[in-house]
Short mmCIF file of N, CA and C in Angstrom, two decimals:
data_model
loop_
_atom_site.label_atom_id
_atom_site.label_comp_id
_atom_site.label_asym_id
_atom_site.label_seq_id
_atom_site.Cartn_x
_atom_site.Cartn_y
_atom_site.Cartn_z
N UNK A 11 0.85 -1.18 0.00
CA UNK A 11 0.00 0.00 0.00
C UNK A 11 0.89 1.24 0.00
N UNK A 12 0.21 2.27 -1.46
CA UNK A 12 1.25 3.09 -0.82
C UNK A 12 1.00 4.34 -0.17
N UNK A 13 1.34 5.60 0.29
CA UNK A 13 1.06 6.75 1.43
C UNK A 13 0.08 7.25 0.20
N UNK A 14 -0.05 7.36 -0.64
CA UNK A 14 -1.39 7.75 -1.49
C UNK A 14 -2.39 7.13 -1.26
N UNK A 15 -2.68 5.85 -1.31
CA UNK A 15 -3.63 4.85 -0.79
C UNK A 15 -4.20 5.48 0.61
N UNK A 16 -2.78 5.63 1.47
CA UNK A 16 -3.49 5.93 3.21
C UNK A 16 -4.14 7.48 3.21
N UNK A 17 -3.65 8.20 2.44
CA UNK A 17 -4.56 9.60 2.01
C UNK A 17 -6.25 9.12 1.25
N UNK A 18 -6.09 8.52 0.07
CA UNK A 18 -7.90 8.50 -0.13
C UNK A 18 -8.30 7.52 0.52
N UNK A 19 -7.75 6.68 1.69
CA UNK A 19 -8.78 6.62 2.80
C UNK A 19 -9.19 7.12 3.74
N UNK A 20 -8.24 7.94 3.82
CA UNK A 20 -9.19 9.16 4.99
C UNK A 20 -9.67 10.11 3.92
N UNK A 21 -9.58 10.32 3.07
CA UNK A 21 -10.45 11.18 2.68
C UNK A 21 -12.14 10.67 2.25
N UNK A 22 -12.08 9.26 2.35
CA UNK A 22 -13.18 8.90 2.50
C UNK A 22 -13.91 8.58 3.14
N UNK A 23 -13.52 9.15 4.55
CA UNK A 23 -14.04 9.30 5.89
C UNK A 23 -15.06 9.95 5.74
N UNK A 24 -15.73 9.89 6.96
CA UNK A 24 -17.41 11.03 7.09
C UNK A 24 -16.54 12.58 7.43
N UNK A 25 -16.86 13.50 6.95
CA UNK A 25 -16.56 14.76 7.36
C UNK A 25 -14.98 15.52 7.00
N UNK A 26 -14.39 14.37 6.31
CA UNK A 26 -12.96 14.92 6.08
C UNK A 26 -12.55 15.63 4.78
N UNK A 27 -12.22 16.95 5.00
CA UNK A 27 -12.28 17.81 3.48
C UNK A 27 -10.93 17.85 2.59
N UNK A 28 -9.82 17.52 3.55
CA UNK A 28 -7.80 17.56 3.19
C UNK A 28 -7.51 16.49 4.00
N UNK A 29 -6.60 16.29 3.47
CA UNK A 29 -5.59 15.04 4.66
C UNK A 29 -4.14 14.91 3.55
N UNK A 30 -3.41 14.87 4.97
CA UNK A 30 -1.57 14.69 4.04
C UNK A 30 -1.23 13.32 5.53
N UNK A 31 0.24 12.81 5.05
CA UNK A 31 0.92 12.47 5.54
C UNK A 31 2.28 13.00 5.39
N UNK A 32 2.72 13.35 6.13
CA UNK A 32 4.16 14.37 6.26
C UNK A 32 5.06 13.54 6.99
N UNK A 33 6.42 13.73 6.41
CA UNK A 33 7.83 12.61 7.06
C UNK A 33 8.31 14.23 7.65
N UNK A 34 8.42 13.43 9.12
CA UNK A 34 9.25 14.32 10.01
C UNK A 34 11.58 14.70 9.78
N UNK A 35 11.62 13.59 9.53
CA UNK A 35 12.95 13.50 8.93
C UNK A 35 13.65 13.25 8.27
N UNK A 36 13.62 13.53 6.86
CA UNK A 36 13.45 15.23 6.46
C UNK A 36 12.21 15.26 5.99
N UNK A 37 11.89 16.73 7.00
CA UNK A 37 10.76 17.19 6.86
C UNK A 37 10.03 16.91 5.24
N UNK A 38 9.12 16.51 4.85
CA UNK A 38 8.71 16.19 3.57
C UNK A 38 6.56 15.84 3.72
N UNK A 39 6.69 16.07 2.53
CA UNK A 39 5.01 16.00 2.29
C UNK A 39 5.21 14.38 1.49
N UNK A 40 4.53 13.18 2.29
CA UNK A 40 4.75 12.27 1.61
C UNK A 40 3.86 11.84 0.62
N UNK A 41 2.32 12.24 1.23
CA UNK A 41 1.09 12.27 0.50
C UNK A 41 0.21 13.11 1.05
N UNK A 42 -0.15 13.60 -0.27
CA UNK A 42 -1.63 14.58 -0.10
C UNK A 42 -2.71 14.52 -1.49
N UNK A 43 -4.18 15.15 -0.46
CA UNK A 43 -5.01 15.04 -1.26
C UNK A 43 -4.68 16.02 -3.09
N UNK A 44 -4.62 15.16 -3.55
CA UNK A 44 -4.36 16.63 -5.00
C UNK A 44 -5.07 17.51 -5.03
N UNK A 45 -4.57 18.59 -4.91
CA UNK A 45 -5.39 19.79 -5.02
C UNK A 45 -5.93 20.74 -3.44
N UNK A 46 -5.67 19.95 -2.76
CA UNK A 46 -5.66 20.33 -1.19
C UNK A 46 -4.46 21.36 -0.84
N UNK A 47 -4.89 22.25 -0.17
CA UNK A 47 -4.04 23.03 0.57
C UNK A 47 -2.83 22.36 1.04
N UNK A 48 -2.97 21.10 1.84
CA UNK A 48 -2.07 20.45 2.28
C UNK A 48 -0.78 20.12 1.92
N UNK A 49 -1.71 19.71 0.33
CA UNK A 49 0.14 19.10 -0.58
C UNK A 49 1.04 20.57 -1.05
N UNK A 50 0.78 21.48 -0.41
CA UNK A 50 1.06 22.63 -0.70
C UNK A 50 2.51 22.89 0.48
N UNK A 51 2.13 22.17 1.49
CA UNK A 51 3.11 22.33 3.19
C UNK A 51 4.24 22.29 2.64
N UNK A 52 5.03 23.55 2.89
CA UNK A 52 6.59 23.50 3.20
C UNK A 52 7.42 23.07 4.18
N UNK A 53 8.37 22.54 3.59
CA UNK A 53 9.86 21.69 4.85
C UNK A 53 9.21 22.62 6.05
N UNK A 54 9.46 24.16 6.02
CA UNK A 54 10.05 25.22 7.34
C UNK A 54 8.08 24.85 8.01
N UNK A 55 6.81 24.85 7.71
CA UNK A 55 5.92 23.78 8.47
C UNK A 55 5.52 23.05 9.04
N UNK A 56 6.19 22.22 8.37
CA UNK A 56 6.44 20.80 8.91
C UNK A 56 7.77 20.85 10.43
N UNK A 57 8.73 21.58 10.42
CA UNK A 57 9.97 21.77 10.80
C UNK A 57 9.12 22.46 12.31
N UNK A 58 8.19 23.62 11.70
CA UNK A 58 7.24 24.47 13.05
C UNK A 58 6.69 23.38 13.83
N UNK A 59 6.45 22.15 13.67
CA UNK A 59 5.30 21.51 13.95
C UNK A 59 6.28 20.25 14.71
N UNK A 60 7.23 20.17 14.24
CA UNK A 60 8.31 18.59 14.78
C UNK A 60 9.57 19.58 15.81
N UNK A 61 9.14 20.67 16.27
CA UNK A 61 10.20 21.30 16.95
C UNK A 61 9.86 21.06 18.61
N UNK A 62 10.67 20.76 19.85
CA UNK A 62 10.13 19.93 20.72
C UNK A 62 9.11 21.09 21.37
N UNK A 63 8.47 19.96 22.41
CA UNK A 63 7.56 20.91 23.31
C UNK A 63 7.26 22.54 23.54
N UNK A 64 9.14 22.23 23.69
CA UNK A 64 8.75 23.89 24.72
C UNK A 64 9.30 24.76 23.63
N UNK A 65 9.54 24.41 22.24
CA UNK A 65 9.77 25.50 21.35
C UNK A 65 8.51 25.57 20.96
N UNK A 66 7.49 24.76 20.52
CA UNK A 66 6.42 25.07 20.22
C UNK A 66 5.20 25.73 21.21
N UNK A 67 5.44 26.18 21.92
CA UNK A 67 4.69 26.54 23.22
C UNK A 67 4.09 28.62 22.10
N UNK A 68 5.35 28.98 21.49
CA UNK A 68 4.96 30.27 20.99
C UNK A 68 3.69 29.90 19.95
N UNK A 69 3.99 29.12 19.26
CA UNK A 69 2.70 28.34 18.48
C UNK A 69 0.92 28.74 19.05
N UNK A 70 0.67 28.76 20.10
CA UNK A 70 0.04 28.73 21.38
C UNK A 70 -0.79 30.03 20.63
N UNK A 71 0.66 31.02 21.15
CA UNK A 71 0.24 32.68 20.91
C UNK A 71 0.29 33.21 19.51
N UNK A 72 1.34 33.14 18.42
CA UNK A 72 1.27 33.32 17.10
C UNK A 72 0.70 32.37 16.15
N UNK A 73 0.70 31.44 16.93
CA UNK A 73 -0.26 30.29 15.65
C UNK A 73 0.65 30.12 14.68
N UNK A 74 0.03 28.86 13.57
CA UNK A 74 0.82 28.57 12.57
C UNK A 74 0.26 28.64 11.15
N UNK A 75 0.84 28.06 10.15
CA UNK A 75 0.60 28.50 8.97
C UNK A 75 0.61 26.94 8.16
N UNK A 76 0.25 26.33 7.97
CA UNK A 76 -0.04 24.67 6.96
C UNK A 76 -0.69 24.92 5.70
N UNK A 77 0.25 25.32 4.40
CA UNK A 77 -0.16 25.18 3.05
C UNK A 77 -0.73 26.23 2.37
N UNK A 78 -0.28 27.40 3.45
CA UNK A 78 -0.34 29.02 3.57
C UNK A 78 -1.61 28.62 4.45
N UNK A 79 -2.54 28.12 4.78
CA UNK A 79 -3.44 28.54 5.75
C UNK A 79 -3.10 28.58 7.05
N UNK A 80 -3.36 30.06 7.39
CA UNK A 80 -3.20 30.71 8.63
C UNK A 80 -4.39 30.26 9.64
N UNK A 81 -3.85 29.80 11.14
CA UNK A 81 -4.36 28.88 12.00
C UNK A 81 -4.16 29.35 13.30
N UNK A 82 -4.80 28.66 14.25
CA UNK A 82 -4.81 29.04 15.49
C UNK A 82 -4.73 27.69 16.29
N UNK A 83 -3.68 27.69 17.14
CA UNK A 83 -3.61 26.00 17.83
C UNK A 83 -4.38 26.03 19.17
N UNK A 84 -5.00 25.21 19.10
CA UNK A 84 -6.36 24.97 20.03
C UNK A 84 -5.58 24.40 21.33
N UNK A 85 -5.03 22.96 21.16
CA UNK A 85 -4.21 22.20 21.75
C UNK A 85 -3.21 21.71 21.48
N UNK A 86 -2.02 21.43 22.59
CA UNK A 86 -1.11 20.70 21.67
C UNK A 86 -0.65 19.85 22.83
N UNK A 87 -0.68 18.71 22.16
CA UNK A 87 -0.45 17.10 23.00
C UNK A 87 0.11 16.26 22.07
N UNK A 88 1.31 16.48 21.17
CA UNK A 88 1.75 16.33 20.48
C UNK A 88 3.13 15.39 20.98
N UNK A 89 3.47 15.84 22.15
CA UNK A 89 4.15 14.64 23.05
C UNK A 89 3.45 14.42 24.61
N UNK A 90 2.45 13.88 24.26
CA UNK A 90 2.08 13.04 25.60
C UNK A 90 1.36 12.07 25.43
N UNK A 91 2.23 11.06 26.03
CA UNK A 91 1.76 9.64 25.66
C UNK A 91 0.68 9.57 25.52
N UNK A 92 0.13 8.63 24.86
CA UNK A 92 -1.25 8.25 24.72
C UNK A 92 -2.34 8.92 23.69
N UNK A 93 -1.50 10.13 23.57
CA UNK A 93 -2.51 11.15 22.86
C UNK A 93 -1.76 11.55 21.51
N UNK A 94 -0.82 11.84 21.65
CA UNK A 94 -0.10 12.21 20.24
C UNK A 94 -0.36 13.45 19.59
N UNK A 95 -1.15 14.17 19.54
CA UNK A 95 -2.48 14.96 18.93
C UNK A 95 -2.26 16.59 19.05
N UNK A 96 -2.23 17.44 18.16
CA UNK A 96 -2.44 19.05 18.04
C UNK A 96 -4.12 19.07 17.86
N UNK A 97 -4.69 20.06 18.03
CA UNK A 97 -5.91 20.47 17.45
C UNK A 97 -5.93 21.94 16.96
N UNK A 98 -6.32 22.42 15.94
CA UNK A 98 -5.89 23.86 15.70
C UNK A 98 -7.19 23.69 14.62
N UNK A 99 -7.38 25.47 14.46
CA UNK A 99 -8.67 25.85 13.80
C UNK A 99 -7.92 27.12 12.71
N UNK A 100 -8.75 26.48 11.84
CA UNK A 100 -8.03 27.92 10.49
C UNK A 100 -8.39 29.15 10.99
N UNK A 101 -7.93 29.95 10.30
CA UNK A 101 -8.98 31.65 10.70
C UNK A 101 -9.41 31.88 9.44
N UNK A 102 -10.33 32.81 9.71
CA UNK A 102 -11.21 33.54 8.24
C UNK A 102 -10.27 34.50 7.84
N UNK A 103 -10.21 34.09 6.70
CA UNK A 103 -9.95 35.27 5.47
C UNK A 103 -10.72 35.53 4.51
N UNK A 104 -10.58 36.76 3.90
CA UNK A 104 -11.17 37.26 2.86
C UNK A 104 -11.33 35.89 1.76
N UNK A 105 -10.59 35.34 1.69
CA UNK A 105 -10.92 33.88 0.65
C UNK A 105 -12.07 33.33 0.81
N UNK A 106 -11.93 33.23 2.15
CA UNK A 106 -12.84 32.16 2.88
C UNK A 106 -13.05 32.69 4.43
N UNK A 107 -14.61 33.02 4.43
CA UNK A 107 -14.63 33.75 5.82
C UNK A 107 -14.95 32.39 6.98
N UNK A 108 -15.16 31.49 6.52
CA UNK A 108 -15.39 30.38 7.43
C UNK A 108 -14.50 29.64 7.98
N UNK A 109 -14.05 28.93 9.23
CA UNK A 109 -13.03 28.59 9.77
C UNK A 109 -13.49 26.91 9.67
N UNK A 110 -12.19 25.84 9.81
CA UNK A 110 -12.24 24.69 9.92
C UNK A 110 -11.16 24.09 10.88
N UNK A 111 -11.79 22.79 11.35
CA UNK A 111 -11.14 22.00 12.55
C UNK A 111 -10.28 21.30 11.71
N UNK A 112 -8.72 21.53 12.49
CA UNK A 112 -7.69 20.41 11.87
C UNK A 112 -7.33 19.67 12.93
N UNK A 113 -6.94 18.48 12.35
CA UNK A 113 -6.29 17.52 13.82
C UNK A 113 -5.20 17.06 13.11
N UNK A 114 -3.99 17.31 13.97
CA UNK A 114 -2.38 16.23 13.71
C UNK A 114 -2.01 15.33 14.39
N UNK A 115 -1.62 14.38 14.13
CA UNK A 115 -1.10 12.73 14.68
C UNK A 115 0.00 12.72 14.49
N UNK A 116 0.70 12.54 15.83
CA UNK A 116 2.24 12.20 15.49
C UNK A 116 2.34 10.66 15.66
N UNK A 117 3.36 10.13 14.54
CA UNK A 117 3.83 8.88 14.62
C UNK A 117 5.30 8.68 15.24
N UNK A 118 6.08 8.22 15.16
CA UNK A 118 7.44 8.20 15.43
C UNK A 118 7.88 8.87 13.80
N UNK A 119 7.93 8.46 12.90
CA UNK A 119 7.85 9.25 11.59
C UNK A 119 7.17 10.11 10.88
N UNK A 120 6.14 10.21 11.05
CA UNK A 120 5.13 11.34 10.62
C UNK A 120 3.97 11.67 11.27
N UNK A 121 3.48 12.59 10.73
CA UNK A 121 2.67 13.50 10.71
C UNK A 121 1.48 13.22 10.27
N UNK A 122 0.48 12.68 10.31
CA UNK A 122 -1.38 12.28 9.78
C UNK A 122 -2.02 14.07 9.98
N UNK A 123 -2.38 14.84 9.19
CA UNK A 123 -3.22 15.64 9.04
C UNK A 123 -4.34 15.71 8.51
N UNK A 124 -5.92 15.74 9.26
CA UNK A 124 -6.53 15.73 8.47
C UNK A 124 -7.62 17.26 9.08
N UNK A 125 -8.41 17.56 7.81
CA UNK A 125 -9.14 18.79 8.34
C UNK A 125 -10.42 18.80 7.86
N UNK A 126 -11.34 19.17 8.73
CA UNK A 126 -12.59 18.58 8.46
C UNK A 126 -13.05 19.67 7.55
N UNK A 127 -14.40 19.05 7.09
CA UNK A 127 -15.47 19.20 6.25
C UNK A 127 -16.01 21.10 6.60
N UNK A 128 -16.61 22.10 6.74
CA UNK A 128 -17.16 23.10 7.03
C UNK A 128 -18.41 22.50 7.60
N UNK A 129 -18.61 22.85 9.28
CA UNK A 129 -19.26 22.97 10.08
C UNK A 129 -18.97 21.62 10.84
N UNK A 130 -18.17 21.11 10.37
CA UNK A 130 -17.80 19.29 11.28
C UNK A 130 -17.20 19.55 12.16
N UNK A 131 -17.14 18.87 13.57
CA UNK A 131 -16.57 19.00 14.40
C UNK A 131 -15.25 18.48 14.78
N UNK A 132 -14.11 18.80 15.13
CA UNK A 132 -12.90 18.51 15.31
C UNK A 132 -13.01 17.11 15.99
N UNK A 133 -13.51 17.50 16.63
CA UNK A 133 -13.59 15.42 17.31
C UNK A 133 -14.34 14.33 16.26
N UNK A 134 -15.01 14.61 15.26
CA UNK A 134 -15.15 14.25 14.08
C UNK A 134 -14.33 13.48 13.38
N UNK A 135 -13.16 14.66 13.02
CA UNK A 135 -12.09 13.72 12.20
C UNK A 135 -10.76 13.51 12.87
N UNK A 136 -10.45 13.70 14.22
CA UNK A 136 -9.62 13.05 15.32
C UNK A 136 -9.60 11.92 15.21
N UNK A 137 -10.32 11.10 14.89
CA UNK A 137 -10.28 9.57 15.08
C UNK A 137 -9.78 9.06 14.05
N UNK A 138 -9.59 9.82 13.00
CA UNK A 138 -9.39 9.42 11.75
C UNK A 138 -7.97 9.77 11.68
N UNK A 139 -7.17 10.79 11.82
CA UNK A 139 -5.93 11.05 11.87
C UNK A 139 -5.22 10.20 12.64
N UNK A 140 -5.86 10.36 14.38
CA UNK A 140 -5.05 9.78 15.31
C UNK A 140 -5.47 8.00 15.05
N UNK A 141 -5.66 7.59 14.43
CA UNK A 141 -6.21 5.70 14.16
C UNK A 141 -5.01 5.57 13.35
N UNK A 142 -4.83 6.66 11.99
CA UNK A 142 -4.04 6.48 11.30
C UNK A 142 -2.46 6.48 12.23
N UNK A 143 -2.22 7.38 12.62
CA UNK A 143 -1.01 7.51 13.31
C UNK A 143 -0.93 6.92 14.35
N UNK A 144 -1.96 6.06 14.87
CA UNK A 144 -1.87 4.88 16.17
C UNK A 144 -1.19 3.55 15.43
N UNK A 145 -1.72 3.22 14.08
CA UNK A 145 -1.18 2.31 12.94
C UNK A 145 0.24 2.57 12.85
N UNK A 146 0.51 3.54 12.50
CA UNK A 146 2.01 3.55 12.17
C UNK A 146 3.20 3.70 13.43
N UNK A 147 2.56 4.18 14.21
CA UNK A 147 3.39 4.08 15.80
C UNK A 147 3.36 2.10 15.81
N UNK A 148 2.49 1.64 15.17
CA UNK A 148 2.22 0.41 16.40
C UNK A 148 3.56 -0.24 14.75
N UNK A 149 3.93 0.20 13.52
CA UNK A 149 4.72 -0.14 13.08
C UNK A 149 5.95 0.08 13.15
N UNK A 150 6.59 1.27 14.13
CA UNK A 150 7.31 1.55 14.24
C UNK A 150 8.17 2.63 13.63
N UNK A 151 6.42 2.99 12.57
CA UNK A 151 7.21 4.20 11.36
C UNK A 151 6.35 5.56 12.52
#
C-alpha cells in the first residue's frame, strides 16, 4: 500500500475535506489530497510543527501556517503519551470567511493531518488522523 492509498482513505471518511501524511525527517510532504491546501506544506511547516515541546509553546500565541493557511492552535499534546495529537482551527480570510477544525497525529515518523469538512466537528475527524497515526506508531514508522 502506498502513502497515497493511506490519504484517499481518509479522505473517504465522514466529514474529512484535506488530509496529508508528512515525514518528520526530512521534513517532507509524503502524500496529499491533489489539489488540497495540504500538498502545498513546506519543509520550514512541517519543521514548526516537529520542533520539541517547549519551542512550540509560541505556536500557542502566534499560531501557525499549513499550506499558507493561517491557524490558530487549540491544543497541543503532540508529546504526551497516549494522545499524540495538536488540534488547531483555520482563521477567516477574505478567501474564505469560514473557519475549519484540523487535527495532527504524530507517529514516530510522521505526521497524519486531516481537516474537516465546514461545520464538522474537530472530534469528528480526530479519530481518523489519530487511528491512522496509532497504525504507524504500532509499526514503528
Amino acid at each position: 500500500m502506498s502513502w497515497d492509498s493511506y490519504v484517499t482513505n481518509l479522505m473517504a471518511r465522514n466529514g474529512v475535506d484535506d488530509a496529508a501524511i508528512l515525514g518528520l525527517d526530512p521534513p517532507s510532504v509524503w502524500a496529499a489530497y491533489p489539489g488540497g491546501k495540504f500538498a502545498s506544506i513546506t519543509n520550514e511547516e512541517i519543521q514548526a510543527l516537529a520542533q520539541s515541546e517547549s519551542s512550540r509553546k509560541r505556536l500557542m500565541a502566534e499560531g501557525i501556517t499549513l499550506g499558507g493557511i493561517k491557524c490558530t492552535v487549540l491544543r497541543d499534546n503532540l508529546d504526551v503519551d497516549e494522545i499524540f495529537t495538536m488540534d488547531i482551527r483555520t482563521k477567516a480570510c477574505p478567501d474564505d470567511p469560514s473557519t475549519y477544525s484540523i487535527c495532527i497525529a504524530k507517529s514516530q515518523e510522521a505526521f497524519v493531518i486531516v481537516k474537516a469538512k465546514k461545520d464538522v466537528h474537530g472530534g469528528t475527524v480526530n479519530p481518523h488522523a489519530n487511528g491512522l497515526a496509532e497504525y504507524l506508531r504500532s509499526l514503528g514508522q
